[in-house]
PDB file of C-alpha atoms in Angstrom:
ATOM      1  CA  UNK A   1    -168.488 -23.256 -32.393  1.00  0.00           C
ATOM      2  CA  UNK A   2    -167.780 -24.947 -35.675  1.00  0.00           C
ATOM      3  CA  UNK A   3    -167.947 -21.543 -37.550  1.00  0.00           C
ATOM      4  CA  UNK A   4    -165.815 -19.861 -34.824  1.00  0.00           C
ATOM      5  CA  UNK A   5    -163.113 -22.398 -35.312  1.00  0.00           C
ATOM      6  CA  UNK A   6    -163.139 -22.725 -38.692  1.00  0.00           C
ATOM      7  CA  UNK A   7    -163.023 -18.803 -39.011  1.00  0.00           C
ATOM      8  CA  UNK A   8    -159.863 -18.259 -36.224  1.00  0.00           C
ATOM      9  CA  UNK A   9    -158.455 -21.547 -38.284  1.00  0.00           C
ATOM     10  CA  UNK A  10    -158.474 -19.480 -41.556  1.00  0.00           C
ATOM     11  CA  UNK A  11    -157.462 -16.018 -39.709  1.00  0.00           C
ATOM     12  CA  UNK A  12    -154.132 -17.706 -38.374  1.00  0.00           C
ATOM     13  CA  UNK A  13    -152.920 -18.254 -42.372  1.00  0.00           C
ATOM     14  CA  UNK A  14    -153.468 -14.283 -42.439  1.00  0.00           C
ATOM     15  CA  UNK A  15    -149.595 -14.652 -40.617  1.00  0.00           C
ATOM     16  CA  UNK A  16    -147.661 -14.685 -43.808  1.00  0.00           C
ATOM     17  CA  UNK A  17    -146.229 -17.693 -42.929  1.00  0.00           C
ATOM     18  CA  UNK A  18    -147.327 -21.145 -43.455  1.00  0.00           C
ATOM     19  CA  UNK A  19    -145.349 -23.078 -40.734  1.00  0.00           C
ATOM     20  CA  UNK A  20    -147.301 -22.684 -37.741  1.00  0.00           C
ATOM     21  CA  UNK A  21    -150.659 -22.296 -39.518  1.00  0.00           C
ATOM     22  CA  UNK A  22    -149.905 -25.996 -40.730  1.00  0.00           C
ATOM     23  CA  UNK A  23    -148.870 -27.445 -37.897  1.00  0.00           C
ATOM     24  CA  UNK A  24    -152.371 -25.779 -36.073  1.00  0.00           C
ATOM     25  CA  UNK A  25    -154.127 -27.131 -38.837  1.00  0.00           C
ATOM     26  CA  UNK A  26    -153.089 -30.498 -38.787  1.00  0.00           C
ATOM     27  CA  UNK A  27    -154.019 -30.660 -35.023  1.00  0.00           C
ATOM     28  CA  UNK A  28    -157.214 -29.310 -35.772  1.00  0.00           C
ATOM     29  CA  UNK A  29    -157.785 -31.762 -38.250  1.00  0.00           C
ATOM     30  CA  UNK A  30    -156.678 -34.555 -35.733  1.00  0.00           C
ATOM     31  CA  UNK A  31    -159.025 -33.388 -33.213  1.00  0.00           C
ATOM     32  CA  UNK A  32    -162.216 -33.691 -36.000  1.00  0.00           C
ATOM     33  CA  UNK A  33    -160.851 -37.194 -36.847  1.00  0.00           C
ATOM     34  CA  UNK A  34    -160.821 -37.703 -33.240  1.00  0.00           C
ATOM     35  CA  UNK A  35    -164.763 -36.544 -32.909  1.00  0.00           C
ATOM     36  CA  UNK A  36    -166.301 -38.137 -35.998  1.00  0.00           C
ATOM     37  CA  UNK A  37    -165.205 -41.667 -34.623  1.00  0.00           C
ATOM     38  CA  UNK A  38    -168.064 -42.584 -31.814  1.00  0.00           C
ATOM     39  CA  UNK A  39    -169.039 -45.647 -30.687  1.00  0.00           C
ATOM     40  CA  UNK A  40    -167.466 -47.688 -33.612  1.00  0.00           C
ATOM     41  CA  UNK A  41    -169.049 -45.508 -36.065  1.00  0.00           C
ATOM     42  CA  UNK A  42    -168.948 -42.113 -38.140  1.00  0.00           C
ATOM     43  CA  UNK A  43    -170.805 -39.373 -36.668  1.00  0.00           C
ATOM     44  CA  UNK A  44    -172.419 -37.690 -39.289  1.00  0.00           C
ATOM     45  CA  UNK A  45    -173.483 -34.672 -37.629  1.00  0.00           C
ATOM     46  CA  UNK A  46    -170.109 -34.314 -36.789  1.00  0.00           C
ATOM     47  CA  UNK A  47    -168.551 -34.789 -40.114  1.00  0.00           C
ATOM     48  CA  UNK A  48    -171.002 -31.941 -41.630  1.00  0.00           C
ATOM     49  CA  UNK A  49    -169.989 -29.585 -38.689  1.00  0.00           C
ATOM     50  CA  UNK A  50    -166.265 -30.815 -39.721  1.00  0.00           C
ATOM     51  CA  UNK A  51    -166.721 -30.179 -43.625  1.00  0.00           C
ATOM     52  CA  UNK A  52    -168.550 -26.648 -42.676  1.00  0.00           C
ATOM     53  CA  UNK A  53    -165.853 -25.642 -40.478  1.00  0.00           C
ATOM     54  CA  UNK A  54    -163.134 -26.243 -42.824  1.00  0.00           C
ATOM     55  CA  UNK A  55    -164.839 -24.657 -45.836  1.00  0.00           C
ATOM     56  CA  UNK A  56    -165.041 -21.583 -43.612  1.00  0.00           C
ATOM     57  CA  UNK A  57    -161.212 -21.950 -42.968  1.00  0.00           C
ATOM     58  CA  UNK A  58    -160.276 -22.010 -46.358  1.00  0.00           C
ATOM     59  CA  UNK A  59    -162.642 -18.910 -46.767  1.00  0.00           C
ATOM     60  CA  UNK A  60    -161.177 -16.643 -44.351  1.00  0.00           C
ATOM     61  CA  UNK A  61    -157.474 -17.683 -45.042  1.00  0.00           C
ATOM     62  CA  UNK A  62    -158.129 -17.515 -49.209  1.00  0.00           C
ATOM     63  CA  UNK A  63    -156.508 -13.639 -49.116  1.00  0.00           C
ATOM     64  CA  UNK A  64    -153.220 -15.549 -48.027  1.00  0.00           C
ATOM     65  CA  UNK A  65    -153.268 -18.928 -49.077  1.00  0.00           C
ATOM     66  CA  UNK A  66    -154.067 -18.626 -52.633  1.00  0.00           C
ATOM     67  CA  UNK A  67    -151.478 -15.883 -53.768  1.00  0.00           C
ATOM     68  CA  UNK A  68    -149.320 -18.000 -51.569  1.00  0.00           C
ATOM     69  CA  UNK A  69    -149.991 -20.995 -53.863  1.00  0.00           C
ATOM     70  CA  UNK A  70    -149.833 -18.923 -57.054  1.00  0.00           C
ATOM     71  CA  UNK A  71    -146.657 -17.628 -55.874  1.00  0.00           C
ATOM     72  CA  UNK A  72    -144.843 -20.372 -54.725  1.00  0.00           C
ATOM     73  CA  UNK A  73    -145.787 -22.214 -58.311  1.00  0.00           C
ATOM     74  CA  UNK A  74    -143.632 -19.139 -59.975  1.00  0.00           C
ATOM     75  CA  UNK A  75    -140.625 -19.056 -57.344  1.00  0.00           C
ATOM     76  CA  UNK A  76    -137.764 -20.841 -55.791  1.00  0.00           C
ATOM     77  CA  UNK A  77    -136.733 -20.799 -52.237  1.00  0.00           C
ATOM     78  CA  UNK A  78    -133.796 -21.152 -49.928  1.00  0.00           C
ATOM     79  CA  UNK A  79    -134.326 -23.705 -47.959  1.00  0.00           C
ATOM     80  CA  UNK A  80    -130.608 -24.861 -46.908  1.00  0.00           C
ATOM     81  CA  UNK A  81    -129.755 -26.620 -49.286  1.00  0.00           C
ATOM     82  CA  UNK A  82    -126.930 -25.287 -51.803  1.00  0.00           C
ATOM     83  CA  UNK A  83    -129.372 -24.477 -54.318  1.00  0.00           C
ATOM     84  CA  UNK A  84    -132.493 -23.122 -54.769  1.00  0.00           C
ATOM     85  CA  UNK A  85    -136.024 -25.452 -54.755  1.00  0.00           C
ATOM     86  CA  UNK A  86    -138.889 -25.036 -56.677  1.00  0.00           C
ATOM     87  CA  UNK A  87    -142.007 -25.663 -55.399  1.00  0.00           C
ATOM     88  CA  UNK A  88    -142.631 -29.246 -56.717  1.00  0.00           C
ATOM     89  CA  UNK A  89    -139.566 -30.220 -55.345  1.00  0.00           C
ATOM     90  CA  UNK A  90    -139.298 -32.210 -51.892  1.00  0.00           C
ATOM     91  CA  UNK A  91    -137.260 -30.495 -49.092  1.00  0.00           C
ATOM     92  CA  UNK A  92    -134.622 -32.886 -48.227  1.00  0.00           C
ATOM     93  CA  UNK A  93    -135.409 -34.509 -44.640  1.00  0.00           C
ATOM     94  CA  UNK A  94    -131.624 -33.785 -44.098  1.00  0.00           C
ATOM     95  CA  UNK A  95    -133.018 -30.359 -43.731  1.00  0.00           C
ATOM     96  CA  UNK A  96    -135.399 -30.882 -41.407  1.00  0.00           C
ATOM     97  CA  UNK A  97    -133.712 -32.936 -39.376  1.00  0.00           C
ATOM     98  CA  UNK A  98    -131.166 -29.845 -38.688  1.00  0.00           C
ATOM     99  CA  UNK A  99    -133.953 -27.439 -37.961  1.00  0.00           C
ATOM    100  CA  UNK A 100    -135.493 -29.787 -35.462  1.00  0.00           C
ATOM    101  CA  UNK A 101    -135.776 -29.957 -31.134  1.00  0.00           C
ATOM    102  CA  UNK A 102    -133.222 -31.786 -29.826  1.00  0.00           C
ATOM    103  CA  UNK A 103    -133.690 -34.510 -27.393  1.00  0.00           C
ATOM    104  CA  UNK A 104    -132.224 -32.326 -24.397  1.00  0.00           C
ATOM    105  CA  UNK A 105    -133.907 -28.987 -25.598  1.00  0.00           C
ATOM    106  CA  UNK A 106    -136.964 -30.851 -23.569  1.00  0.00           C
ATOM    107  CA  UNK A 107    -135.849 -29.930 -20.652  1.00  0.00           C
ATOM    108  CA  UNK A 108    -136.489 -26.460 -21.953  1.00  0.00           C
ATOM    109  CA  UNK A 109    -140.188 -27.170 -20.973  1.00  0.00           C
ATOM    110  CA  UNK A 110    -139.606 -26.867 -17.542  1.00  0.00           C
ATOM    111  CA  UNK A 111    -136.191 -24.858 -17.297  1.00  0.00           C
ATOM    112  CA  UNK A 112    -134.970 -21.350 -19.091  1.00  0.00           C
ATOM    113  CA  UNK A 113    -132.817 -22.552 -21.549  1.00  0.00           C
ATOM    114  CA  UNK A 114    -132.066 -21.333 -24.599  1.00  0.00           C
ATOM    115  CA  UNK A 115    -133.251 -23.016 -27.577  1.00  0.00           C
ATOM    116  CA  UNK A 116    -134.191 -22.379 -30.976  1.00  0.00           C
ATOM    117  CA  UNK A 117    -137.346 -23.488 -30.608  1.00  0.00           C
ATOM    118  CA  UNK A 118    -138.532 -23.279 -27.109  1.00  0.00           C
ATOM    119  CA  UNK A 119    -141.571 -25.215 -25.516  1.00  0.00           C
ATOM    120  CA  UNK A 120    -140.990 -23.241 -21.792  1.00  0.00           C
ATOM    121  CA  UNK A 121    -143.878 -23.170 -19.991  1.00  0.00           C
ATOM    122  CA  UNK A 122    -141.984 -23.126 -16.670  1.00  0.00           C
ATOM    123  CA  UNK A 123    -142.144 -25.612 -13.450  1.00  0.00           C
ATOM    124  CA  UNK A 124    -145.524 -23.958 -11.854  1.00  0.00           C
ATOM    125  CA  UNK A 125    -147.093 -24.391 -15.616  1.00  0.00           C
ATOM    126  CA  UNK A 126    -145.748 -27.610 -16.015  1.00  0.00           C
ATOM    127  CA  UNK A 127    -147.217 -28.563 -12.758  1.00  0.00           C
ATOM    128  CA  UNK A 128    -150.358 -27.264 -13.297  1.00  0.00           C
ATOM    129  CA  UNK A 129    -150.771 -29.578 -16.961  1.00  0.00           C
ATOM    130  CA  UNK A 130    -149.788 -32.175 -14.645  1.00  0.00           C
ATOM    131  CA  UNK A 131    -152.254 -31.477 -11.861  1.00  0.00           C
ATOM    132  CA  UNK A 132    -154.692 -30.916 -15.024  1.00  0.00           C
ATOM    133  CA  UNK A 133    -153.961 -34.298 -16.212  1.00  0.00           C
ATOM    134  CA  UNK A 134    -154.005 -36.552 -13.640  1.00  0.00           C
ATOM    135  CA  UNK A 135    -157.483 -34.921 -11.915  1.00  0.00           C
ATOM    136  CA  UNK A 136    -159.160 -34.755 -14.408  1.00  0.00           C
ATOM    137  CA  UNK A 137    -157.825 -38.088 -16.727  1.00  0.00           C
ATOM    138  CA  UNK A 138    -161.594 -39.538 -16.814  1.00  0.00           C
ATOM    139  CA  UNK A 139    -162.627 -36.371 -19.518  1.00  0.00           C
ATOM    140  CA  UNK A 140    -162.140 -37.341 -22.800  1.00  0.00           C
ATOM    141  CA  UNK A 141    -160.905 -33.840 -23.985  1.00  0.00           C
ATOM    142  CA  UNK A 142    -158.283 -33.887 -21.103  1.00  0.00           C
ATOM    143  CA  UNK A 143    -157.077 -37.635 -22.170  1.00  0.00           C
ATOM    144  CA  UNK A 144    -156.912 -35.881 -26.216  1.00  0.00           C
ATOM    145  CA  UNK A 145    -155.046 -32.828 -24.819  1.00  0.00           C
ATOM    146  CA  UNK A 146    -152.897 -34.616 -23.325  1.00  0.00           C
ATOM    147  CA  UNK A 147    -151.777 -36.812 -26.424  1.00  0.00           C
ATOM    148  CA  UNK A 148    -152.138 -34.094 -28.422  1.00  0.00           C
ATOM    149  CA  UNK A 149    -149.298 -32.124 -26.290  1.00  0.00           C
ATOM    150  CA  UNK A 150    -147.347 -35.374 -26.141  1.00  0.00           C
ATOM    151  CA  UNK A 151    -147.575 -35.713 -29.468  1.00  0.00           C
ATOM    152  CA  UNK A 152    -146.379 -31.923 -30.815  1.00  0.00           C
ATOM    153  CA  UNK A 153    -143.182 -32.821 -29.027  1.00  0.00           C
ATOM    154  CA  UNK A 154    -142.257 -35.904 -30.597  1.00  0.00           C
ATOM    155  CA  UNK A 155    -143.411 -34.260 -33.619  1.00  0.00           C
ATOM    156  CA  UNK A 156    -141.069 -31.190 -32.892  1.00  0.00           C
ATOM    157  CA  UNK A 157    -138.391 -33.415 -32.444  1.00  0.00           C
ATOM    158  CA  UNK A 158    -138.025 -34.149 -36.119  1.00  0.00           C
ATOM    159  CA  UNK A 159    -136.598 -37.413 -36.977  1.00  0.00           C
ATOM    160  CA  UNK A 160    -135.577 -38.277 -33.083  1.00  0.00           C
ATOM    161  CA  UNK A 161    -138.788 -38.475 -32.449  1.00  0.00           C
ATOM    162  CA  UNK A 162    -140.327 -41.120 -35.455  1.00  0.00           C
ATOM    163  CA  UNK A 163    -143.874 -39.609 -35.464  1.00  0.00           C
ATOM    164  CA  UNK A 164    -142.334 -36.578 -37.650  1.00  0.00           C
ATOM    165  CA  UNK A 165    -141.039 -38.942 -40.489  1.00  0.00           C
ATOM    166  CA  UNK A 166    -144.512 -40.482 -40.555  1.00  0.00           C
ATOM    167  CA  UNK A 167    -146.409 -37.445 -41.630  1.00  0.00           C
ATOM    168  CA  UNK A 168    -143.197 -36.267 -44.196  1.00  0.00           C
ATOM    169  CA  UNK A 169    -143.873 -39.038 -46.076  1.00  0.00           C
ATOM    170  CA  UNK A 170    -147.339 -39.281 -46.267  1.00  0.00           C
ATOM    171  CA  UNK A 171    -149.075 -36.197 -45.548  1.00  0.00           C
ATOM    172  CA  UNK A 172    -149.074 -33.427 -48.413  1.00  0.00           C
ATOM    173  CA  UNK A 173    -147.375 -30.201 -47.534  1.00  0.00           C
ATOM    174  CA  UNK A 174    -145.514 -31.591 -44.665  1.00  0.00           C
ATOM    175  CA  UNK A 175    -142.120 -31.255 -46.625  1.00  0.00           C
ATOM    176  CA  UNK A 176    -142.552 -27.900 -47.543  1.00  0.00           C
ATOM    177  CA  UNK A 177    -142.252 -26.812 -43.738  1.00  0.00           C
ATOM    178  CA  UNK A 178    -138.578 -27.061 -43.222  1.00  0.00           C
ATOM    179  CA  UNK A 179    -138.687 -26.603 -39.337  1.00  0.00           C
ATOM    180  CA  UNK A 180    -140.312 -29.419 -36.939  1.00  0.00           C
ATOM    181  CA  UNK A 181    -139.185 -27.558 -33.815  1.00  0.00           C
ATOM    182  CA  UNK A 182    -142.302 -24.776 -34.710  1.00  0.00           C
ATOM    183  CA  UNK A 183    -144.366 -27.774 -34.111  1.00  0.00           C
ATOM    184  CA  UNK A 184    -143.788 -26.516 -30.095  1.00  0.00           C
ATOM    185  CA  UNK A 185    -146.501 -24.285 -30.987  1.00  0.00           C
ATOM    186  CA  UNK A 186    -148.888 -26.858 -30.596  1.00  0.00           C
ATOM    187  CA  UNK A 187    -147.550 -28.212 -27.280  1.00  0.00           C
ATOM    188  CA  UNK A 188    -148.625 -24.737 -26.342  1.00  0.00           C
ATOM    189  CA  UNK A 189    -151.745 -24.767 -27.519  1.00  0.00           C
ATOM    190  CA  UNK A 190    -152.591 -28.408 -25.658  1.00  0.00           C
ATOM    191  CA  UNK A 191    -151.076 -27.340 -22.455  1.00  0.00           C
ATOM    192  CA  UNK A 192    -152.831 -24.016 -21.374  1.00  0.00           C
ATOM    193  CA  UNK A 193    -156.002 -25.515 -21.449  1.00  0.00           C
ATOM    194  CA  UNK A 194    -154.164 -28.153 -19.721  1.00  0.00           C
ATOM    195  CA  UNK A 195    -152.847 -26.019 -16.939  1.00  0.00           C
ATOM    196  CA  UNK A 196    -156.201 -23.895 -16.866  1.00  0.00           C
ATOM    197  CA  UNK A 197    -158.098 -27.317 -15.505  1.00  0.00           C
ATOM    198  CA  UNK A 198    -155.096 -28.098 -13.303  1.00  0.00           C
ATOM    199  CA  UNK A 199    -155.454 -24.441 -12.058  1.00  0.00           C
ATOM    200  CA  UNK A 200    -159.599 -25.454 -11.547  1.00  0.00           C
ATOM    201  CA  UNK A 201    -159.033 -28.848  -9.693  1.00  0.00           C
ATOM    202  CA  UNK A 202    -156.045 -26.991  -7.349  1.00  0.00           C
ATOM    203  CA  UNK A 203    -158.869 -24.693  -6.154  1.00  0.00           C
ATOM    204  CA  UNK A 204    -161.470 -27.411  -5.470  1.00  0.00           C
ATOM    205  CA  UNK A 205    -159.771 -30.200  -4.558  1.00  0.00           C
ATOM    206  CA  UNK A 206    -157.087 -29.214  -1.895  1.00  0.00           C
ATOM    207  CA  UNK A 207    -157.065 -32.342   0.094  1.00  0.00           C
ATOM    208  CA  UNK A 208    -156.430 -34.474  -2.528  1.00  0.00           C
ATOM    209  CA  UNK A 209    -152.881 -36.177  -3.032  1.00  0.00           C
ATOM    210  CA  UNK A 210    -151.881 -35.055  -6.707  1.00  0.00           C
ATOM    211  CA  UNK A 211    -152.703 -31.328  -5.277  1.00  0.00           C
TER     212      UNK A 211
END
Protein backbone atom coordinates (compact mmCIF):
# COMPACT_ATOMS: atom_id res chain seq x y z
CA UNK A 1 0.00 0.00 0.00
CA UNK A 2 2.95 2.21 0.76
CA UNK A 3 4.40 1.62 -2.80
CA UNK A 4 0.92 2.14 -4.38
CA UNK A 5 0.64 5.49 -2.75
CA UNK A 6 3.81 6.66 -3.12
CA UNK A 7 3.67 5.66 -6.93
CA UNK A 8 -0.13 7.43 -7.67
CA UNK A 9 1.59 10.36 -5.33
CA UNK A 10 4.42 10.76 -7.95
CA UNK A 11 1.99 10.02 -11.10
CA UNK A 12 -0.30 13.09 -10.07
CA UNK A 13 3.01 15.63 -10.66
CA UNK A 14 2.87 13.94 -14.30
CA UNK A 15 -0.20 16.94 -14.55
CA UNK A 16 2.05 19.71 -15.65
CA UNK A 17 1.01 21.63 -12.99
CA UNK A 18 2.25 21.87 -9.55
CA UNK A 19 -0.80 23.36 -7.67
CA UNK A 20 -2.89 20.53 -6.94
CA UNK A 21 -0.05 17.97 -6.83
CA UNK A 22 1.17 20.17 -3.76
CA UNK A 23 -1.69 20.63 -2.07
CA UNK A 24 -2.26 16.40 -2.40
CA UNK A 25 1.08 16.13 -1.24
CA UNK A 26 0.99 18.07 1.69
CA UNK A 27 -2.13 16.08 2.84
CA UNK A 28 -0.40 13.04 2.22
CA UNK A 29 2.35 14.08 4.18
CA UNK A 30 -0.11 15.12 7.05
CA UNK A 31 -1.69 11.85 7.05
CA UNK A 32 2.09 9.98 7.57
CA UNK A 33 2.72 12.55 10.37
CA UNK A 34 -0.57 11.57 11.58
CA UNK A 35 0.45 7.57 11.54
CA UNK A 36 4.03 7.68 12.80
CA UNK A 37 2.72 9.30 16.15
CA UNK A 38 1.26 6.12 18.30
CA UNK A 39 0.88 5.82 21.68
CA UNK A 40 3.22 8.80 22.62
CA UNK A 41 5.85 7.50 20.46
CA UNK A 42 7.39 7.22 16.80
CA UNK A 43 6.43 4.24 14.97
CA UNK A 44 9.28 3.12 13.25
CA UNK A 45 7.83 0.71 11.00
CA UNK A 46 5.78 3.35 9.98
CA UNK A 47 8.33 5.96 9.36
CA UNK A 48 10.34 3.38 6.98
CA UNK A 49 7.01 2.62 5.09
CA UNK A 50 6.72 6.67 5.11
CA UNK A 51 10.44 7.32 3.83
CA UNK A 52 9.87 4.30 1.14
CA UNK A 53 6.75 5.69 -0.04
CA UNK A 54 7.98 9.07 -0.63
CA UNK A 55 11.23 8.03 -2.32
CA UNK A 56 8.94 6.19 -4.72
CA UNK A 57 6.98 9.52 -5.21
CA UNK A 58 9.77 11.47 -6.07
CA UNK A 59 10.71 8.53 -8.50
CA UNK A 60 7.71 8.37 -10.52
CA UNK A 61 7.09 12.23 -10.60
CA UNK A 62 11.17 12.94 -11.45
CA UNK A 63 10.10 13.17 -15.50
CA UNK A 64 8.08 16.35 -14.30
CA UNK A 65 9.41 17.68 -11.30
CA UNK A 66 12.96 18.02 -12.11
CA UNK A 67 12.78 19.86 -15.58
CA UNK A 68 10.17 21.74 -13.67
CA UNK A 69 12.84 22.79 -11.14
CA UNK A 70 15.52 23.33 -13.78
CA UNK A 71 13.13 25.39 -15.57
CA UNK A 72 11.68 27.49 -13.19
CA UNK A 73 15.53 28.36 -11.94
CA UNK A 74 15.97 29.89 -15.73
CA UNK A 75 12.42 31.71 -16.03
CA UNK A 76 10.12 34.32 -14.74
CA UNK A 77 6.45 34.08 -14.32
CA UNK A 78 3.27 36.08 -14.25
CA UNK A 79 1.90 35.75 -11.30
CA UNK A 80 -0.32 39.10 -10.93
CA UNK A 81 1.75 41.17 -9.96
CA UNK A 82 2.90 44.10 -12.44
CA UNK A 83 6.04 42.47 -13.11
CA UNK A 84 7.47 39.41 -13.70
CA UNK A 85 8.99 36.95 -10.60
CA UNK A 86 11.77 34.88 -10.67
CA UNK A 87 11.80 31.87 -9.03
CA UNK A 88 13.61 32.83 -5.75
CA UNK A 89 11.31 35.43 -5.32
CA UNK A 90 8.22 35.17 -2.80
CA UNK A 91 4.71 35.57 -4.37
CA UNK A 92 3.18 38.39 -2.59
CA UNK A 93 0.32 37.02 -0.13
CA UNK A 94 -1.64 40.02 -1.66
CA UNK A 95 -1.82 37.60 -4.48
CA UNK A 96 -3.04 34.88 -2.91
CA UNK A 97 -5.33 36.37 -0.98
CA UNK A 98 -7.21 37.48 -4.40
CA UNK A 99 -7.10 34.01 -5.83
CA UNK A 100 -8.61 32.54 -2.72
CA UNK A 101 -12.49 30.95 -1.61
CA UNK A 102 -14.46 33.38 -0.25
CA UNK A 103 -16.26 33.01 2.94
CA UNK A 104 -19.79 32.69 1.11
CA UNK A 105 -18.40 30.54 -1.87
CA UNK A 106 -18.96 27.72 1.07
CA UNK A 107 -22.16 27.50 0.51
CA UNK A 108 -21.07 26.28 -2.88
CA UNK A 109 -20.55 22.87 -1.08
CA UNK A 110 -23.97 22.19 -0.81
CA UNK A 111 -25.65 24.56 -3.52
CA UNK A 112 -24.79 25.16 -7.51
CA UNK A 113 -23.19 28.24 -7.41
CA UNK A 114 -20.77 29.53 -9.38
CA UNK A 115 -17.41 29.94 -8.09
CA UNK A 116 -13.99 30.00 -9.15
CA UNK A 117 -13.06 27.39 -7.23
CA UNK A 118 -15.88 25.14 -6.42
CA UNK A 119 -16.04 22.50 -3.50
CA UNK A 120 -19.90 21.21 -4.76
CA UNK A 121 -20.51 18.02 -3.74
CA UNK A 122 -24.28 18.64 -3.58
CA UNK A 123 -26.95 18.22 -0.54
CA UNK A 124 -27.35 14.17 -0.93
CA UNK A 125 -23.25 14.11 -0.89
CA UNK A 126 -23.05 16.43 1.74
CA UNK A 127 -25.43 14.36 3.67
CA UNK A 128 -23.91 11.32 3.12
CA UNK A 129 -20.14 12.84 4.67
CA UNK A 130 -22.37 13.77 7.35
CA UNK A 131 -24.11 10.45 7.87
CA UNK A 132 -20.35 9.11 7.31
CA UNK A 133 -19.18 11.18 10.09
CA UNK A 134 -21.32 11.01 12.76
CA UNK A 135 -21.80 6.84 12.43
CA UNK A 136 -18.89 6.09 12.19
CA UNK A 137 -16.90 9.05 14.54
CA UNK A 138 -15.29 6.15 16.84
CA UNK A 139 -12.73 5.12 13.56
CA UNK A 140 -9.78 6.91 13.69
CA UNK A 141 -9.49 7.33 9.82
CA UNK A 142 -13.11 8.76 9.79
CA UNK A 143 -12.19 11.33 12.82
CA UNK A 144 -8.69 12.25 10.30
CA UNK A 145 -10.97 12.53 7.22
CA UNK A 146 -12.96 14.53 8.68
CA UNK A 147 -10.28 17.20 9.85
CA UNK A 148 -8.58 16.69 6.96
CA UNK A 149 -11.79 17.94 4.82
CA UNK A 150 -12.32 20.64 7.43
CA UNK A 151 -9.12 21.61 7.14
CA UNK A 152 -8.70 21.95 2.98
CA UNK A 153 -11.44 24.51 3.39
CA UNK A 154 -10.01 26.79 5.76
CA UNK A 155 -6.96 26.23 3.88
CA UNK A 156 -8.80 27.15 0.53
CA UNK A 157 -9.97 30.09 2.06
CA UNK A 158 -6.64 31.83 1.91
CA UNK A 159 -6.04 34.38 4.47
CA UNK A 160 -9.92 34.30 5.82
CA UNK A 161 -9.31 31.29 6.94
CA UNK A 162 -5.70 31.69 9.22
CA UNK A 163 -4.54 28.05 8.68
CA UNK A 164 -3.39 29.20 4.98
CA UNK A 165 -1.00 32.00 6.32
CA UNK A 166 0.49 29.38 8.63
CA UNK A 167 1.87 27.10 6.02
CA UNK A 168 2.95 30.44 3.58
CA UNK A 169 5.21 31.29 5.99
CA UNK A 170 6.68 28.32 7.05
CA UNK A 171 6.35 25.59 4.71
CA UNK A 172 8.72 25.67 1.51
CA UNK A 173 6.95 25.92 -1.80
CA UNK A 174 3.76 27.09 -0.36
CA UNK A 175 4.29 30.65 -1.93
CA UNK A 176 4.96 29.53 -5.18
CA UNK A 177 1.22 28.24 -5.52
CA UNK A 178 -0.58 31.45 -6.10
CA UNK A 179 -4.18 29.96 -5.72
CA UNK A 180 -5.52 28.59 -2.16
CA UNK A 181 -9.01 28.02 -3.57
CA UNK A 182 -7.31 24.67 -5.60
CA UNK A 183 -6.81 23.54 -2.12
CA UNK A 184 -10.86 22.38 -2.64
CA UNK A 185 -9.27 19.56 -4.26
CA UNK A 186 -8.49 18.08 -1.14
CA UNK A 187 -11.91 18.63 0.48
CA UNK A 188 -12.74 16.30 -2.35
CA UNK A 189 -10.50 13.89 -1.78
CA UNK A 190 -11.54 13.65 2.25
CA UNK A 191 -15.17 13.65 1.51
CA UNK A 192 -15.86 10.71 -0.97
CA UNK A 193 -14.48 8.35 1.23
CA UNK A 194 -16.48 10.25 3.61
CA UNK A 195 -19.75 9.88 1.83
CA UNK A 196 -18.80 6.20 0.67
CA UNK A 197 -19.02 5.11 4.66
CA UNK A 198 -22.08 7.33 5.10
CA UNK A 199 -23.47 5.49 1.98
CA UNK A 200 -22.32 1.92 4.08
CA UNK A 201 -23.90 2.87 7.53
CA UNK A 202 -27.35 4.22 5.49
CA UNK A 203 -27.65 0.61 4.27
CA UNK A 204 -27.05 -1.11 7.63
CA UNK A 205 -28.24 0.97 10.03
CA UNK A 206 -31.79 2.22 8.97
CA UNK A 207 -33.32 2.55 12.32
CA UNK A 208 -30.91 4.62 13.65
CA UNK A 209 -31.57 8.48 14.27
CA UNK A 210 -28.66 10.22 12.21
CA UNK A 211 -30.05 7.88 9.18
Amino acid sequence: NSLLSGFFLGFAWLSGHHQAPLYITLAAIAVWIRMLWRDGRVDLKMLRLAAISLIITLMAGAFQTFPMAEYGERSVRWVGTPDPLPFDAHVPYSVHAQYSLKPADLLSVFMPVRTEWNPFIGIVGLALVVLGVLSARKEKHVRWLAALAVAALLFALGPNGYLHGIFYAIVPMIEKSRSPGAGVVVFSLAAAPLAAIGFDRALSLAEERWT
